[in-house]
Amino acid sequence: MQKITVDIGGTKALFQLSFDGRTEQYKILTGEGFDVAILNQQLAELESDYGLQDYQLGIALPGLVKHNTLLASKSLPCLNGLTADKLNTKARQITLFNDIDAGMQAICDPKHTSELLVMAGTGIGMSIALNGQPFFGASGLAGELGHCRVMTESGEFSLEQLASGDSIRTRGLKSPAQLHRAGSYLGMGLAWAINMFNPNRIWLAGGMMNNPDYYKGCINALNEMALPDPLSEAQIGRVDDMETLVCRGLSVLLDSKA
């Protein structure tokens, strides 16, 4: 089955094509002005270049995605309200999904009672899996860790405002101490998640995890704030092949729907 999976982020998009036993990748820049017209143009060019038709199309997006609709995305505001009907493609099947929930599809394992995937990139997000099955909540919006509020000496802020890559760039945080502090706020959020879900495994992903000061701040705060017993049960590690995680998860999702 021919397949295109697309991981659209706040700064770039990865298109992964699977056809005739081959897999090829293609990247473009995105940003706040990225809209459905640009997306349709990219898909049309790929369809023409590779002769694709009657294929499966999976698109992952940062933000609130419910029933194949992007309800809201801070980093991609011009795509808000995106539905499959707005995509002019030759695809037979189109699936829109939250990016972190898609990534969880690639790594969750039935042998684990509870797993968490936390992504710190342009934004902050979390996906949950129970007994190898992603948990989406009552209406598909579970795991919005980045919107949890924190009271600081400067006022009340969301985790995204304190620890996301977008916030760090906007505020010009560059020193090791500043990045360590930003990471510590994410570690606080992870401690909440550990105390609530008692996970076997925590997967860490996203570009901010590549910064050593941010990562150290995150792990230090996590170790300080999580309850010792559930923390001792959790294996914490970074995702291998982070760049293709979301596309791999979309592929698993499309296979399950085929």
Coordinates of C-alpha atoms in Angstrom, one line a residue, residues 6-209:
V6 CA 3.6 13.9 7.5
D7 CA 4.9 15.3 10.8
I8 CA 4.2 19.0 10.7
G9 CA 5.9 20.9 13.4
G10 CA 6.2 24.6 14.3
T11 CA 9.4 25.1 12.3
K12 CA 9.6 22.2 9.8
A13 CA 7.6 19.4 8.3
L14 CA 8.9 15.9 7.5
F15 CA 7.1 14.0 4.7
Q16 CA 7.9 10.3 4.6
L17 CA 6.8 8.3 1.5
S18 CA 6.5 4.5 1.5
F19 CA 5.9 2.8 -1.9
D20 CA 7.2 -0.2 -3.8
G21 CA 9.1 -1.4 -0.8
R22 CA 11.0 1.9 -0.5
T23 CA 10.9 4.7 2.0
E24 CA 11.9 8.3 1.1
Q25 CA 11.9 11.5 3.1
Y26 CA 11.4 15.1 2.2
K27 CA 11.6 18.2 4.5
I28 CA 10.3 21.7 4.2
L29 CA 10.2 24.8 6.5
T30 CA 6.9 25.7 8.1
G31 CA 6.3 28.5 10.6
E32 CA 3.2 30.6 11.6
G33 CA 2.3 31.3 8.0
F34 CA 2.1 27.7 7.0
D35 CA -1.4 27.0 5.7
V36 CA -3.5 24.5 3.9
A37 CA -2.7 25.9 0.5
I38 CA 1.0 25.3 1.1
L39 CA 0.3 21.8 2.4
N40 CA -1.9 21.0 -0.6
Q41 CA 0.8 22.2 -3.0
Q42 CA 3.4 20.0 -1.3
L43 CA 1.2 17.0 -1.4
A44 CA 0.3 17.6 -5.1
E45 CA 3.9 17.8 -6.0
L46 CA 4.7 14.6 -4.3
E47 CA 1.8 12.8 -5.9
S48 CA 2.9 14.1 -9.3
D49 CA 6.6 13.3 -8.8
Y50 CA 6.1 9.8 -7.5
G51 CA 2.9 8.8 -9.3
L52 CA 0.9 8.4 -6.1
Q53 CA -2.8 7.8 -6.1
D54 CA -5.4 5.8 -4.0
Y55 CA -2.9 5.9 -1.2
Q56 CA -3.0 6.3 2.6
L57 CA -2.2 9.7 4.1
G58 CA -1.5 10.4 7.7
I59 CA -0.8 13.9 9.0
A60 CA 0.3 14.7 12.6
L61 CA -0.1 18.2 14.0
P62 CA 0.9 19.9 17.2
G63 CA -2.2 21.0 19.1
L64 CA -5.7 19.8 19.9
V65 CA -6.9 17.3 17.3
K66 CA -10.3 15.7 17.7
H67 CA -12.3 13.6 15.3
N68 CA -9.9 14.3 12.4
T69 CA -10.0 18.1 13.0
L70 CA -7.3 20.4 14.2
L71 CA -9.2 22.5 16.8
A72 CA -6.3 24.7 17.8
S73 CA -2.5 24.9 17.3
K74 CA -0.5 27.8 18.8
S75 CA 2.5 27.1 16.5
L76 CA 0.5 26.6 13.3
P77 CA -2.4 29.1 13.6
C78 CA -3.1 29.1 9.9
L79 CA -4.0 25.4 10.0
N80 CA -6.6 25.8 12.8
G81 CA -9.8 24.2 11.7
L82 CA -8.0 21.8 9.3
T83 CA -10.1 18.8 8.3
A84 CA -9.6 16.0 5.7
D85 CA -12.2 17.7 3.5
K86 CA -9.8 20.7 3.0
L87 CA -7.1 18.5 1.6
N88 CA -7.1 18.3 -2.2
T89 CA -5.3 15.0 -2.6
K90 CA -5.6 11.7 -4.4
A91 CA -5.4 9.8 -1.1
R92 CA -8.0 7.1 -0.5
Q93 CA -7.8 7.4 3.3
I94 CA -6.8 10.5 5.3
T95 CA -6.1 10.6 9.0
L96 CA -5.3 13.7 11.1
F97 CA -3.7 13.0 14.5
N98 CA -2.0 14.8 17.3
D99 CA 1.8 14.5 16.8
I100 CA 2.6 13.2 20.3
D101 CA -0.2 10.7 20.3
A102 CA 1.0 9.5 16.9
G103 CA 4.6 9.1 18.3
M104 CA 3.3 7.0 21.1
Q105 CA 1.9 4.5 18.5
A106 CA 5.5 3.8 17.5
I107 CA 6.9 2.9 20.9
C108 CA 4.1 1.7 23.3
D109 CA 4.5 -1.9 24.4
P110 CA 1.7 -4.2 25.9
K111 CA 4.2 -5.5 28.5
H112 CA 4.1 -2.1 30.2
T113 CA 1.1 -1.2 32.3
S114 CA 1.6 2.5 31.9
E115 CA 3.9 4.5 29.6
L116 CA 4.3 8.3 29.1
L117 CA 5.8 10.0 26.1
V118 CA 6.8 13.6 26.8
M119 CA 7.9 15.9 24.0
A120 CA 9.7 19.2 24.6
G121 CA 10.1 21.0 21.3
T122 CA 8.4 24.1 20.1
G123 CA 5.7 23.3 22.6
I124 CA 5.2 20.8 25.5
G125 CA 3.0 17.8 25.2
M126 CA 2.5 14.3 26.6
S127 CA 0.9 11.1 25.4
I128 CA -0.3 8.2 27.7
A129 CA -0.5 4.5 26.9
L130 CA -2.0 1.9 29.2
N131 CA -1.3 -1.8 28.5
G132 CA 0.1 -1.0 25.1
Q133 CA -2.9 1.0 24.0
P134 CA -2.8 4.9 23.7
F135 CA -5.2 6.5 26.2
F136 CA -6.9 9.6 24.7
G137 CA -9.4 10.5 27.4
A138 CA -13.2 11.0 27.2
S139 CA -13.0 13.2 24.1
G140 CA -9.5 12.5 22.7
L141 CA -7.7 15.4 24.4
A142 CA -5.8 13.7 27.3
G143 CA -2.2 14.6 28.0
E144 CA -2.1 18.3 27.6
L145 CA 0.7 18.7 30.1
G146 CA 1.9 22.0 28.5
H147 CA -1.3 23.8 29.6
C148 CA -0.9 22.9 33.3
R149 CA -0.3 26.1 35.4
V150 CA 2.6 26.9 37.7
M151 CA 2.8 29.7 40.2
T152 CA 6.2 31.4 40.2
E153 CA 7.7 34.5 41.9
S154 CA 6.8 36.4 38.7
G155 CA 3.2 35.2 38.5
E156 CA 1.2 32.2 37.1
F157 CA 2.2 30.7 33.9
S158 CA 1.6 27.5 31.9
L159 CA 4.4 24.9 31.5
E160 CA 4.6 25.9 27.8
Q161 CA 5.3 29.5 28.7
L162 CA 8.1 28.4 31.1
A163 CA 9.7 25.5 29.4
S164 CA 8.9 25.2 25.7
G165 CA 11.4 25.9 23.0
D166 CA 9.3 28.6 21.6
S167 CA 9.2 30.4 24.9
I168 CA 12.9 30.0 25.4
R169 CA 13.6 31.5 22.0
T170 CA 11.1 34.4 22.5
R171 CA 12.6 35.3 25.9
G172 CA 16.2 34.9 24.7
L173 CA 17.2 32.4 27.3
K174 CA 20.7 31.3 26.6
S175 CA 22.8 30.9 29.7
P176 CA 23.3 27.4 31.3
A177 CA 21.5 28.6 34.4
Q178 CA 18.5 29.9 32.5
L179 CA 18.2 26.7 30.4
H180 CA 18.6 24.6 33.6
R181 CA 15.8 26.5 35.2
A182 CA 13.5 26.1 32.2
G183 CA 14.2 22.4 32.2
S184 CA 13.4 22.2 35.9
Y185 CA 9.8 23.4 35.2
L186 CA 9.3 20.5 32.8
G187 CA 10.8 18.1 35.4
M188 CA 8.2 19.5 37.9
G189 CA 5.4 18.6 35.4
L190 CA 6.9 15.1 34.9
A191 CA 6.9 14.6 38.7
W192 CA 3.1 15.3 38.7
A193 CA 2.7 12.8 35.9
I194 CA 4.7 10.1 37.7
N195 CA 2.7 10.6 40.9
M196 CA -0.6 10.3 39.0
F197 CA 0.2 7.5 36.5
N198 CA 2.9 5.4 38.2
P199 CA 4.4 4.6 34.8
N200 CA 6.7 1.7 34.0
R201 CA 8.4 3.8 31.3
I202 CA 8.9 7.4 30.4
W203 CA 10.1 8.4 27.0
L204 CA 11.6 11.8 26.5
A205 CA 11.6 13.4 23.0
G206 CA 11.8 16.8 21.3
G207 CA 14.6 19.1 20.4
M208 CA 15.0 20.7 23.8
M209 CA 16.1 17.3 25.2

